[in-house]
Coordinates of C-alpha atoms in Angstrom, one line a residue:
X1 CA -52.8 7.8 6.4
X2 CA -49.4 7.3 5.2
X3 CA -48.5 10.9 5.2
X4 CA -49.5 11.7 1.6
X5 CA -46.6 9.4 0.4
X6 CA -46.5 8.4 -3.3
X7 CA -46.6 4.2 -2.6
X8 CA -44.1 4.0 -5.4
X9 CA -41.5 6.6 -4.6
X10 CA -40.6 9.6 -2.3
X11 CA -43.3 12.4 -1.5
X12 CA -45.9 13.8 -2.9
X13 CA -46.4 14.6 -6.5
X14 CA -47.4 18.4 -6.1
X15 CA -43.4 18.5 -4.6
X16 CA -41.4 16.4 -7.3
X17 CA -40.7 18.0 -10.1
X18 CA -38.9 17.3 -13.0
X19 CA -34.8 17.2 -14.1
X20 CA -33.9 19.8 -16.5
X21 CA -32.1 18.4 -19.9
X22 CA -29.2 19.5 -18.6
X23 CA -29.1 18.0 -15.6
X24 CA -30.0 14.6 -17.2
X25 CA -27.1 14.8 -19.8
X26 CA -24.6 15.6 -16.6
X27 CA -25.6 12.4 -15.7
X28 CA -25.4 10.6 -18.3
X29 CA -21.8 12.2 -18.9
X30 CA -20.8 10.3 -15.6
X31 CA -23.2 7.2 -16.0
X32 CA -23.6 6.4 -19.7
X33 CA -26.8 7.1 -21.9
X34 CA -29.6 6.3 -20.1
X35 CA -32.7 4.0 -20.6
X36 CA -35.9 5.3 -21.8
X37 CA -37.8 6.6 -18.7
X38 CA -40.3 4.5 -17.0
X39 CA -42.4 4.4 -14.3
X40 CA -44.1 1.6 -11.7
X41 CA -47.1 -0.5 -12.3
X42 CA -50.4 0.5 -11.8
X43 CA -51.9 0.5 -8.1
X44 CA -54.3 -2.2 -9.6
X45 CA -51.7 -4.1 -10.7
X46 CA -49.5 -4.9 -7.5
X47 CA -49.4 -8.3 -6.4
X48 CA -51.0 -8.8 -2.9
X49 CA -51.9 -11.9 -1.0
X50 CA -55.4 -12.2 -0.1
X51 CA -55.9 -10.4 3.6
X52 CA -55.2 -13.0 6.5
X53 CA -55.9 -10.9 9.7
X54 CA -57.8 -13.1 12.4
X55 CA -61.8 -12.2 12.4
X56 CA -61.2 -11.9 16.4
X57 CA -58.7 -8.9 15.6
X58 CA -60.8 -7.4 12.9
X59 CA -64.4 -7.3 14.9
X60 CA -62.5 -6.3 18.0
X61 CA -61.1 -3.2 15.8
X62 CA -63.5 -2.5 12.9
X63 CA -63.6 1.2 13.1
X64 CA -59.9 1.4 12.7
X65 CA -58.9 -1.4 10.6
X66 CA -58.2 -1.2 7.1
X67 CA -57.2 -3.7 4.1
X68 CA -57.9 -2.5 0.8
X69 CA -55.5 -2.4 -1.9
X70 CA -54.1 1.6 -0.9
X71 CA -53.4 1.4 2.4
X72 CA -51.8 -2.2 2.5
X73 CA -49.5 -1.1 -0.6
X74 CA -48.8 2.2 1.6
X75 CA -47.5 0.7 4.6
X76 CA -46.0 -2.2 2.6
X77 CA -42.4 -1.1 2.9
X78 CA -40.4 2.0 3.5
X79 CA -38.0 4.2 1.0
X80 CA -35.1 2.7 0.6
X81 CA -33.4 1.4 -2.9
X82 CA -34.8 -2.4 -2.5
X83 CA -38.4 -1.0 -1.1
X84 CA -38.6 0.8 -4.1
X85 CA -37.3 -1.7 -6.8
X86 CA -39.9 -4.2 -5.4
X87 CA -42.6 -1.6 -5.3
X88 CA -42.1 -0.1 -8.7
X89 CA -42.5 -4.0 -9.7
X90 CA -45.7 -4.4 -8.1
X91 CA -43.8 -7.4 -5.6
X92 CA -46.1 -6.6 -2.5
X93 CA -47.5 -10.1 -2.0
X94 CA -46.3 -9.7 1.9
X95 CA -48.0 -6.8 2.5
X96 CA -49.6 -6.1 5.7
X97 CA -52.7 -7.9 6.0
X98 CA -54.2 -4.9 7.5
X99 CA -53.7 -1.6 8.6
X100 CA -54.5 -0.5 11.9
X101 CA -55.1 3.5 13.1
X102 CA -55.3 3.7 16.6
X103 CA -56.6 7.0 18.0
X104 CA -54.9 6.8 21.4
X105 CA -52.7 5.4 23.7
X106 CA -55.2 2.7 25.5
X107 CA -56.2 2.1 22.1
X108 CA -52.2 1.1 21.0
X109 CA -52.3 -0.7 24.2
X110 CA -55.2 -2.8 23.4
X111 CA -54.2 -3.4 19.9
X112 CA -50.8 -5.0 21.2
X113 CA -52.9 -7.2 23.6
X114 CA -55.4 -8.4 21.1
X115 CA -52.2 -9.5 18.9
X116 CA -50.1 -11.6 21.3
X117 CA -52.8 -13.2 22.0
X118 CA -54.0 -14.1 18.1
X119 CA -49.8 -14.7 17.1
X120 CA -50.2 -11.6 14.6
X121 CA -47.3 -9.7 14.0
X122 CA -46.5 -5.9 14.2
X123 CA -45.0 -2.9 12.4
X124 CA -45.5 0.2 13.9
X125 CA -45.4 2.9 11.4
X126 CA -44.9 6.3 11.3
X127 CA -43.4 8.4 8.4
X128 CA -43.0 5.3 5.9
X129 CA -39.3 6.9 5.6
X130 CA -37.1 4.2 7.0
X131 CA -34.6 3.8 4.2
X132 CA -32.8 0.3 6.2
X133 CA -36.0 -2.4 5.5
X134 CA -37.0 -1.2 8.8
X135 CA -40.9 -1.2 7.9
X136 CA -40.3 -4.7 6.0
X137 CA -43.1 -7.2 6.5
X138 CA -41.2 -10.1 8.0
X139 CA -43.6 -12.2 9.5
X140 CA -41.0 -14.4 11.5
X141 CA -43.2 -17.2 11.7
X142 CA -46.9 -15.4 12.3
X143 CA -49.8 -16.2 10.3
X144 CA -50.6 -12.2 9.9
X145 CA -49.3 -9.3 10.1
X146 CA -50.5 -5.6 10.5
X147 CA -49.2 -1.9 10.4
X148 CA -49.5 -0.3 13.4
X149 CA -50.2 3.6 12.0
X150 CA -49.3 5.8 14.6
X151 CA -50.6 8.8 12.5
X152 CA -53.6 9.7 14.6
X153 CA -51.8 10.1 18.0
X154 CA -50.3 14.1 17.0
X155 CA -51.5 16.2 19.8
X156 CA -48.9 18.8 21.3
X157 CA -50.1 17.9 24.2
X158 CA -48.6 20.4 26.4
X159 CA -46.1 23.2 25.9
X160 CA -44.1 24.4 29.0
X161 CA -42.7 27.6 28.4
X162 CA -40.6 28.3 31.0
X163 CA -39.1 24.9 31.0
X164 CA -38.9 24.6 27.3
X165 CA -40.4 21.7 27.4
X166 CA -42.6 19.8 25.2
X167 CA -45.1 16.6 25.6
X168 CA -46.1 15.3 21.7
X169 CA -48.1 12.3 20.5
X170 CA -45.1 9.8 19.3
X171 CA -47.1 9.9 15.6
X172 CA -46.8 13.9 15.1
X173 CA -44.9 14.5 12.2
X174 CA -41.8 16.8 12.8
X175 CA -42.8 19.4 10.4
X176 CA -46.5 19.8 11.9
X177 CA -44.9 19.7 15.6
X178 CA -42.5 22.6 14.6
X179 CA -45.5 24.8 12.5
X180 CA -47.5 24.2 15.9
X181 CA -44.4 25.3 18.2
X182 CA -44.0 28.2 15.7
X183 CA -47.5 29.9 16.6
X184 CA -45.7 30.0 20.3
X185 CA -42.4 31.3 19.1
X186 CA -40.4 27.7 19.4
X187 CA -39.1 25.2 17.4
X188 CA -37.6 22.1 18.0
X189 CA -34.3 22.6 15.5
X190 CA -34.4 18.6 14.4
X191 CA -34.6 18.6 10.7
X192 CA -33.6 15.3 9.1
X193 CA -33.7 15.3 5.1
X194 CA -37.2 13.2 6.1
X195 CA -38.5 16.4 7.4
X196 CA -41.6 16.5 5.7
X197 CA -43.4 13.5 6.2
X198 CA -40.8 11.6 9.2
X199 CA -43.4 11.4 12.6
X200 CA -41.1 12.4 15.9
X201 CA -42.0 8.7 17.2
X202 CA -40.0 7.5 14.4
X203 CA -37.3 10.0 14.7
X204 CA -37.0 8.8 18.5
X205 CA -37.1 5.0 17.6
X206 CA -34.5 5.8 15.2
X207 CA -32.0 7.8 16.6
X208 CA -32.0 10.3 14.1
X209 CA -29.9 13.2 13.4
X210 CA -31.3 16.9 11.8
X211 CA -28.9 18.9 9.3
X212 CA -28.7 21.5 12.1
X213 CA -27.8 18.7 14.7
X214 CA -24.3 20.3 15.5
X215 CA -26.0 23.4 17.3
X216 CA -29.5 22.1 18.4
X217 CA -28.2 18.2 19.2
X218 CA -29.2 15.2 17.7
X219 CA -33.1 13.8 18.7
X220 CA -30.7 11.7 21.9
X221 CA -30.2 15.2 23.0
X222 CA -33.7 16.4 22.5
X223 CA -35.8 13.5 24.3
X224 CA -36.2 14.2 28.3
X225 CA -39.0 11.8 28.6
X226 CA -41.0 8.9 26.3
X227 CA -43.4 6.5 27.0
X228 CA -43.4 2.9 25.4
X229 CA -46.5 0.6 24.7
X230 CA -44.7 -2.6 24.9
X231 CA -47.0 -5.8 24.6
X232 CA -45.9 -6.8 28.4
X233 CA -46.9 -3.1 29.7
X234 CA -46.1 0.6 29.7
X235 CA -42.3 1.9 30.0
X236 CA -43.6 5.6 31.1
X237 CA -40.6 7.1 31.8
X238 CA -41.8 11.0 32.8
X239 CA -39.2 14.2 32.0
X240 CA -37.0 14.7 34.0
X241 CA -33.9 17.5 33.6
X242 CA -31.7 14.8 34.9
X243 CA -31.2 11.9 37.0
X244 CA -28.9 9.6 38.8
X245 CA -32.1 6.9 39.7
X246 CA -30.2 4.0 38.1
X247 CA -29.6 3.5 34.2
X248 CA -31.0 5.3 32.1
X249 CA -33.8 3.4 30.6
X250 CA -35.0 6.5 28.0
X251 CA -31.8 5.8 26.1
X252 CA -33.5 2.3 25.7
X253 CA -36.3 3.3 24.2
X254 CA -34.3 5.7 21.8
X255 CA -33.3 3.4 18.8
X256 CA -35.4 0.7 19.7
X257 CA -36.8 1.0 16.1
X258 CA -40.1 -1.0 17.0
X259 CA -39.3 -3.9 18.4
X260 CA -39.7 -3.4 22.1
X261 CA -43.6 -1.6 21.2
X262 CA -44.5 1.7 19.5
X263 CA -43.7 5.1 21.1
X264 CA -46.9 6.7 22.3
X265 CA -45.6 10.3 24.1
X266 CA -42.5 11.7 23.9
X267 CA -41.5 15.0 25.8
X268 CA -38.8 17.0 24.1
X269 CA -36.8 20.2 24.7
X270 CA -37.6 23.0 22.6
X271 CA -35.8 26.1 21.5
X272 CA -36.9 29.6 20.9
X273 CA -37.5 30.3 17.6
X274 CA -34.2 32.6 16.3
X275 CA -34.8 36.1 15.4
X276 CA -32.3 35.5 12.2
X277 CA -30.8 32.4 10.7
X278 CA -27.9 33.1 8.0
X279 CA -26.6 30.7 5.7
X280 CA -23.7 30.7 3.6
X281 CA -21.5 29.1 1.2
X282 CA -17.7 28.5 1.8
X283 CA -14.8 26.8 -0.5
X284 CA -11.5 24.4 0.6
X285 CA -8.9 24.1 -1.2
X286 CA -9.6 20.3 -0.3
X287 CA -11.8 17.9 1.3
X288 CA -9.4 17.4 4.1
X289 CA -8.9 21.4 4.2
X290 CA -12.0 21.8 4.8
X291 CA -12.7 18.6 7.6
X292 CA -9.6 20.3 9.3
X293 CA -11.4 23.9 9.7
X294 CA -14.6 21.7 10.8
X295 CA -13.0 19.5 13.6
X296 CA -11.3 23.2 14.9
X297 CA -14.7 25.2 14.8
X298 CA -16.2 22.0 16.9
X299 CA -13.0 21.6 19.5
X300 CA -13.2 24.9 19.8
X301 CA -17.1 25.2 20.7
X302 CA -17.6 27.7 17.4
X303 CA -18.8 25.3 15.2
X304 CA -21.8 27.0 13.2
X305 CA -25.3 25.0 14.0
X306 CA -25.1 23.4 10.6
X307 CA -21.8 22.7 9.0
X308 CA -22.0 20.7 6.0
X309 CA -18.8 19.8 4.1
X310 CA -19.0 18.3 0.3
X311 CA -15.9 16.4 -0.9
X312 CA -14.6 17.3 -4.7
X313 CA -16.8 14.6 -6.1
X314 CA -19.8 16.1 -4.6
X315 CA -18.9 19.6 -5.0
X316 CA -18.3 19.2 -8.7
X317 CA -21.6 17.2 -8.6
X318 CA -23.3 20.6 -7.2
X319 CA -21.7 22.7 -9.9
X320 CA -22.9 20.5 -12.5
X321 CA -26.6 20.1 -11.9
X322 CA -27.4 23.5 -10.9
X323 CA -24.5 25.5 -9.9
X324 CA -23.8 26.2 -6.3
X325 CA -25.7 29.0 -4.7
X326 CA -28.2 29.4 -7.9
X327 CA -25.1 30.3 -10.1
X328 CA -23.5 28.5 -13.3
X329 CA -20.2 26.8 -12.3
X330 CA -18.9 29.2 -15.1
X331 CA -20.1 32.5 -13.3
X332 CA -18.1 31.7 -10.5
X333 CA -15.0 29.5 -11.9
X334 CA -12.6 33.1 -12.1
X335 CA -13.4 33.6 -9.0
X336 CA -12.6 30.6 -7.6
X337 CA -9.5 29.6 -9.8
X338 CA -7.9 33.1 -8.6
X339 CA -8.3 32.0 -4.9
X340 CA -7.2 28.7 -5.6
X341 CA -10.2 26.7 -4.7
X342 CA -12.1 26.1 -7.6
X343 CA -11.4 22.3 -7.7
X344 CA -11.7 22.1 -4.2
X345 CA -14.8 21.2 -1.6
X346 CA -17.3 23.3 -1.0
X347 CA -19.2 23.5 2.4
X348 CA -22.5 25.2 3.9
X349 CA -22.5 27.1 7.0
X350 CA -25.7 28.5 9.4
X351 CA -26.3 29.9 12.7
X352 CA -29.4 31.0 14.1
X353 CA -30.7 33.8 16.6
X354 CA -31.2 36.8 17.5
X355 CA -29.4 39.0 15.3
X356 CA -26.2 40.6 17.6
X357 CA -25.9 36.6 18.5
X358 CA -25.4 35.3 14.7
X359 CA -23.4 38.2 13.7
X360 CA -20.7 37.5 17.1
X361 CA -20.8 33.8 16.4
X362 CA -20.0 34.1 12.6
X363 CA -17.3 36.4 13.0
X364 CA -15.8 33.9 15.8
X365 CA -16.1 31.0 13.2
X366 CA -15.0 33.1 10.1
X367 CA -11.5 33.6 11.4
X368 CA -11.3 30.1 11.7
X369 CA -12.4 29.4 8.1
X370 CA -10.3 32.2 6.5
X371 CA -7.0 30.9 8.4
X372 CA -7.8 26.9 6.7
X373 CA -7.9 28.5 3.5
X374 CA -11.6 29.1 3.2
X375 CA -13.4 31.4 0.7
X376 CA -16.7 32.6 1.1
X377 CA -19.0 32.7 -1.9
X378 CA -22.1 34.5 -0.4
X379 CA -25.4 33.6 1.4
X380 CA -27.1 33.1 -2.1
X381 CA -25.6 29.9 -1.8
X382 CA -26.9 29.1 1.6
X383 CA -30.4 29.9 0.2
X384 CA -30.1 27.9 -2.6
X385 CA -29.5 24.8 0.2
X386 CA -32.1 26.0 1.8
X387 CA -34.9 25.5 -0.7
X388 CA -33.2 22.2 -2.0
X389 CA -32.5 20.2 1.4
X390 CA -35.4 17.9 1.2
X391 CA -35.5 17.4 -2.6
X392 CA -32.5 14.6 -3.1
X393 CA -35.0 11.6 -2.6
X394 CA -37.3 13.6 -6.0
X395 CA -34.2 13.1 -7.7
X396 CA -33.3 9.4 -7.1
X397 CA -36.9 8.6 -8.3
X398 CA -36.6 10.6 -11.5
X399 CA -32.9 8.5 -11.9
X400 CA -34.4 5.2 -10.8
X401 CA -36.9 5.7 -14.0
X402 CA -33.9 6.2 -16.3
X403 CA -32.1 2.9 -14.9
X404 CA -29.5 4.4 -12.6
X405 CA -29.0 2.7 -8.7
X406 CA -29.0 5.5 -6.3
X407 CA -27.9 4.6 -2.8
X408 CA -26.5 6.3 0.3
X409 CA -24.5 5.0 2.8
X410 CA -23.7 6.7 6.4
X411 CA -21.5 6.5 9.3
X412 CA -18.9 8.2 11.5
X413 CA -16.0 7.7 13.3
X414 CA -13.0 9.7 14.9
X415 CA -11.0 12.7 13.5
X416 CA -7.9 10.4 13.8
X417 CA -9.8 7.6 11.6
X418 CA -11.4 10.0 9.4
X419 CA -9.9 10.1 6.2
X420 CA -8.5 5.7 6.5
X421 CA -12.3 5.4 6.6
X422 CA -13.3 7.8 3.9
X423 CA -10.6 6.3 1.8
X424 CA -11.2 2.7 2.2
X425 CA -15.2 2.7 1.7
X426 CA -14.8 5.1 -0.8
X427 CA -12.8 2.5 -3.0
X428 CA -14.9 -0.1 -2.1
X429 CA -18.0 1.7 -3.9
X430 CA -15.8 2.8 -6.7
X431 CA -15.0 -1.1 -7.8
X432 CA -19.4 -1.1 -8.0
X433 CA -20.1 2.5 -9.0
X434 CA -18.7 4.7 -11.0
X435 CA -20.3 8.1 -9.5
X436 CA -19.4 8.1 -5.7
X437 CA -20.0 11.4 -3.4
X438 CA -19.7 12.2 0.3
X439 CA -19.9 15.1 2.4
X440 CA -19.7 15.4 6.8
X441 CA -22.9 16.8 7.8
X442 CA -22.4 16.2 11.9
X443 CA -19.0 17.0 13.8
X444 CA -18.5 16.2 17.3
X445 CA -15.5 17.0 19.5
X446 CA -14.2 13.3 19.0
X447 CA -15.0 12.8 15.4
X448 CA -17.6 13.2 12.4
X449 CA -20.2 11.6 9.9
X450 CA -19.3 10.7 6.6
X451 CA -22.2 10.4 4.1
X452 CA -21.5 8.7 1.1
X453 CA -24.0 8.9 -2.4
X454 CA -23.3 6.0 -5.6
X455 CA -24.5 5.7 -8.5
X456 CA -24.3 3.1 -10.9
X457 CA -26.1 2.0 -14.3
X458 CA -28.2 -0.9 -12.9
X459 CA -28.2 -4.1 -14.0
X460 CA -31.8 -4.9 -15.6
X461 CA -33.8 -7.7 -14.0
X462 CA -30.9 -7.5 -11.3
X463 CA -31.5 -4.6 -9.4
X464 CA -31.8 -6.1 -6.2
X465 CA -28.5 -8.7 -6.3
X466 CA -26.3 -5.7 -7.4
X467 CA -27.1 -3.4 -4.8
X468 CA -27.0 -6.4 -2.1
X469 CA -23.1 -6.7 -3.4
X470 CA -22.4 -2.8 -2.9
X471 CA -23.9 -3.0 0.3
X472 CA -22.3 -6.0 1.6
X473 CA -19.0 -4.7 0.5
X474 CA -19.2 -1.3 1.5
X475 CA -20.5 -2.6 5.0
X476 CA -17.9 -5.2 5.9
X477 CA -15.3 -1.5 5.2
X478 CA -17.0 -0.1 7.5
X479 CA -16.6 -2.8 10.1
X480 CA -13.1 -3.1 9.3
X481 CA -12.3 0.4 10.1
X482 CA -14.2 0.2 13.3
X483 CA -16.7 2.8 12.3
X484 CA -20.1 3.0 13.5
X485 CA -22.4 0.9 10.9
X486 CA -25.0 3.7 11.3
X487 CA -24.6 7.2 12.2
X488 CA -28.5 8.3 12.1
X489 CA -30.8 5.7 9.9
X490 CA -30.2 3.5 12.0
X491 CA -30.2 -0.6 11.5
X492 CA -33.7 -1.8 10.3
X493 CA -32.9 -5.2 8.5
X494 CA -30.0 -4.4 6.3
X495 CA -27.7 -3.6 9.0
X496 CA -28.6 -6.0 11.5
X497 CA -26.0 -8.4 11.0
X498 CA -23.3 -5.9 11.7
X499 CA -24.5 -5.4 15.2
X500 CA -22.7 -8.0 16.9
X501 CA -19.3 -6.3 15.7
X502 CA -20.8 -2.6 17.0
X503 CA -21.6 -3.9 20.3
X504 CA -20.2 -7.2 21.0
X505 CA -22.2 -10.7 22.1
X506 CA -22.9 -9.5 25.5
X507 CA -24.4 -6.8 24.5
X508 CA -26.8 -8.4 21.7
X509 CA -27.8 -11.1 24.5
X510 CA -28.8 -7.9 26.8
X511 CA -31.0 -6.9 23.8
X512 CA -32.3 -10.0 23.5
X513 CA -33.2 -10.3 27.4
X514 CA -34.7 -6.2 26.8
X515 CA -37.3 -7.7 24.3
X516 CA -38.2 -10.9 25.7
X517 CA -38.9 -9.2 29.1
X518 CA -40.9 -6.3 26.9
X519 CA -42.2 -8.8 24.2
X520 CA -42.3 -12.2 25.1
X521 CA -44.6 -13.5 22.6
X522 CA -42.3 -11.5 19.7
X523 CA -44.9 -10.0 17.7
X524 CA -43.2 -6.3 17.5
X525 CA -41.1 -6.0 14.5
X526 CA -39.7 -9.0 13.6
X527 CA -36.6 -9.3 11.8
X528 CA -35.7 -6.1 12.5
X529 CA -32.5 -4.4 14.6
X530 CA -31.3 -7.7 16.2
X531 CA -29.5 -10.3 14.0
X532 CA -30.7 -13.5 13.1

């Protein structure tokens, strides 16, 4: 249940760690001194309303409901900043009332029936890793509300091999999916920095996008098929290779974040697992250097299957804690300063497969790097991002003890708009914070993602207005560039009043129409991806 999630924070405790000194007093050298370190209540200390979930509801499902203290507190929120503030607090008194496991599909099915009919409210959950309020307990009315734990539904159901071609529970997490298609020489490539714990249901309902989404495609690319539980009936929607049978409803069901019905199946394409994946570590003399090489490698059709570009901020943030590629920003400053990059932006590049293929495609790409003014600096660097991809959210617990705000912000727009974009959000967040990072982690022929990282001294006892005021700010830039308001984590409940200026009235009233048809008694997910 849950995924082995720490209710407070990211993860699991065996994985977390701890920040060196140094790495603390780096901080603290952009930040200010920091607090005295401390941690959440105690589990026996959160604040929980007594459980409301109708008798008819709990007798019906008594072998999989649940509503102690643990499991309401697990599924009680996701990760993002405010989640966490209010859990570290112990402010859960609208937790779910109960949690529900179901064990299959008719099982989802009945569960959804059971709860239109008794007004109770539902969250499917799958990872606990939305970082948007999209788990939030809004109960829009409803006298209960339950968590709809998709955890149990992980078969790999089948595995066609010759049509690379997967059918997976929607509740399989995407590590266990890709240890399972390991044993038969596959993978499915998606690998989001919620790798560990995110279920594929969840990456589907999200729209998610994997650090190596610019070779394998983003989880839009990867779904062929998916089957709905929506409270009206089933959208079973088989796999097809392609189709011209109308509109393509699958694309409805992807990003639909819960509030048309859980995702019960999904059928994915699959890769064969490379022979040989190299990674490597490349520096620009500039953040706009380096975006240059990247939108050329991707016009081109070169572009390495992950290509991840830091800007100075973020590069000299890299140096700092732990020295790019496992080595002191001192052991490789000569080097650097000789070549002209060493205040530049520093980027990681990987391609995968069989061994003739990797070494073909990097020397395509490497041309291309060397002639924008790229210097390599070795694979050690590449490993180093290898065995530190997932760890960022350890970190912004460790700095949420010490009294720092750690937020991230994402979206994308063209190569023309790049840089007005990057410009004007960036100096939004740097009238709220004085530590603000980015880095392009997906490129596309038309344009790319920019990923931006703040960090501020929080405001004791304020947490939660001062980050609404970043957000809000750094939002309505977004807008006013005409960027996307979410490139992959999608809207939940804190971007769900910028919809309307993504994809116009018409378009919110077709949503609307989608989930009345789907959910007319609106039980699934209130609050959540359509505004108010």
């Amino acid at each position: 249940m849950a995924r082995d999630m720490r209710w407070w924070g990211w993860g699991e405790d065996a994985k977390a760690g701890h920040a060196s000194p140094e790495v603390i007093e780096w901080f603290e050298g952009e930040l200010g001194a920091f607090d005295a370190p401390s941690g959440p209540v105690a589990l026996d200390e959160v604040r929980l309303d007594p459980p409301r979930l109708p008798d008819a509801v709990r007798s019906r499902f008594a072998e999989i409901v649940r509503d102690d203290r643990e499991a309401r507190v697990l599924h009680a929120r996701g990760k993002s900043y405010p989640d966490l503030v209010r859990q570290r607090e112990g402010d859960l008194a609208g937790a779910p009332d109960a949690v529900l496991t179901p064990r299959d599909h008719d099982e989802v099915r009945a569960v959804l029936e059971a709860c239109a009919a008794a007004g109770v409210a539902v969250v499917p959950f799958g990872g606990g890793t939305s970082v948007v309020g999209g788990l939030e307990p809004l109960r829009d009315g409803f006298a209960a509300l339950i968590s709809l734990d998709l955890g149990a539904i992980d078969a790999l159901e089948t595995l066609d091999e010759r049509s690379q071609l997967a059918v997976v529970g929607g509740g399989i997490r995407a590590i266990e999916l890709d240890e399972r298609l390991a044993e038969r020489g596959f993978t499915l490539g998606h690998f989001p920095q919620s790798y560990e714990h995110v279920s594929i249901g969840g990456c589907v309902a999200t729209r998610s996008a994997g650090q190596a989404s610019t070779g394998y495609g983003r989880i839009d690319d990867l779904v062929v098929g998916v089957r709905l539980a929506a409270p009206a009936g089933d959208l079973d929607l088989r796999a097809q290779p392609a189709s011209a049978a109308g509109p393509e409803l699958r694309r409805l069901v992807i990003g639909s974040e819960g509030v048309l019905g859980p995702i019960t199946r999904v059928a994915l394409r699959v890769r064969p697992l490379p022979e040989l994946t190299r990674y490597e570590g490349w520096m620009f003399p500039s953040f706009g250097a380096g975006a240059e090489v990247l939108r050329r490698l991707e016009q081109a059709e070169i572009a390495p299957d992950v290509a991840r570009l830091s800007d100075e901020v973020e590069t000299r943030m890299g140096f700092g804690l732990a020295g790019l590629g496992g080595l002191r920003a001192t052991a490789l400053h000569g080097y650097l300063r000789a070549r002209g990059v060493a205040q530049g932006a520093a980027a990681i590049m990987g391609w995968g497969g069989g061994e003739d293929t990797v070494r073909s495609r990097r020397e395509t790409a490497v041309e291309v790097l060397r002639d924008g003014g790229g210097v390599a600096i070795g694979q050690q660097a590449g490993r180093a991002w290898v065995r530190t991809r997932f760890g960022g959210p350890y970190l912004r617990d460790e700095l949420m003890d010490r009294g720092v705000l750690v937020e991230t912000l994402e979206t994308a727009t063209t190569w023309t708009q790049l840089f007005t974009l990057y410009r004007a959000v960036g100096d939004v967040l740097r009238a709220h914070a004085p530590l603000v990072a980015c880095h392009i982690s997906h490129v596309y022929p038309t344009g790319a993602s920019l990923y931006f990282t703040f960090m501020a001294r929080a405001r004791r006892g304020e947490e939660l207005e001062q980050w609404a005021e970043v957000k809000a700010a750094a939002s309505d830039a977004v807008v006013a560039a005409g960027a996307t308001i979410s490139h992959h984590h999608a809207v939940g409940r804190d971007h769900a009043r910028y919809l309307t200026a993504e994809i116009g009235d018409t378009g919110v009233a077709a949503l609307r129409a989608l989930k009345r048809e789907l959910d007319p008694a609106g039980i699934m997910n209130p609050g959540k991806l359509l505004p108010d």
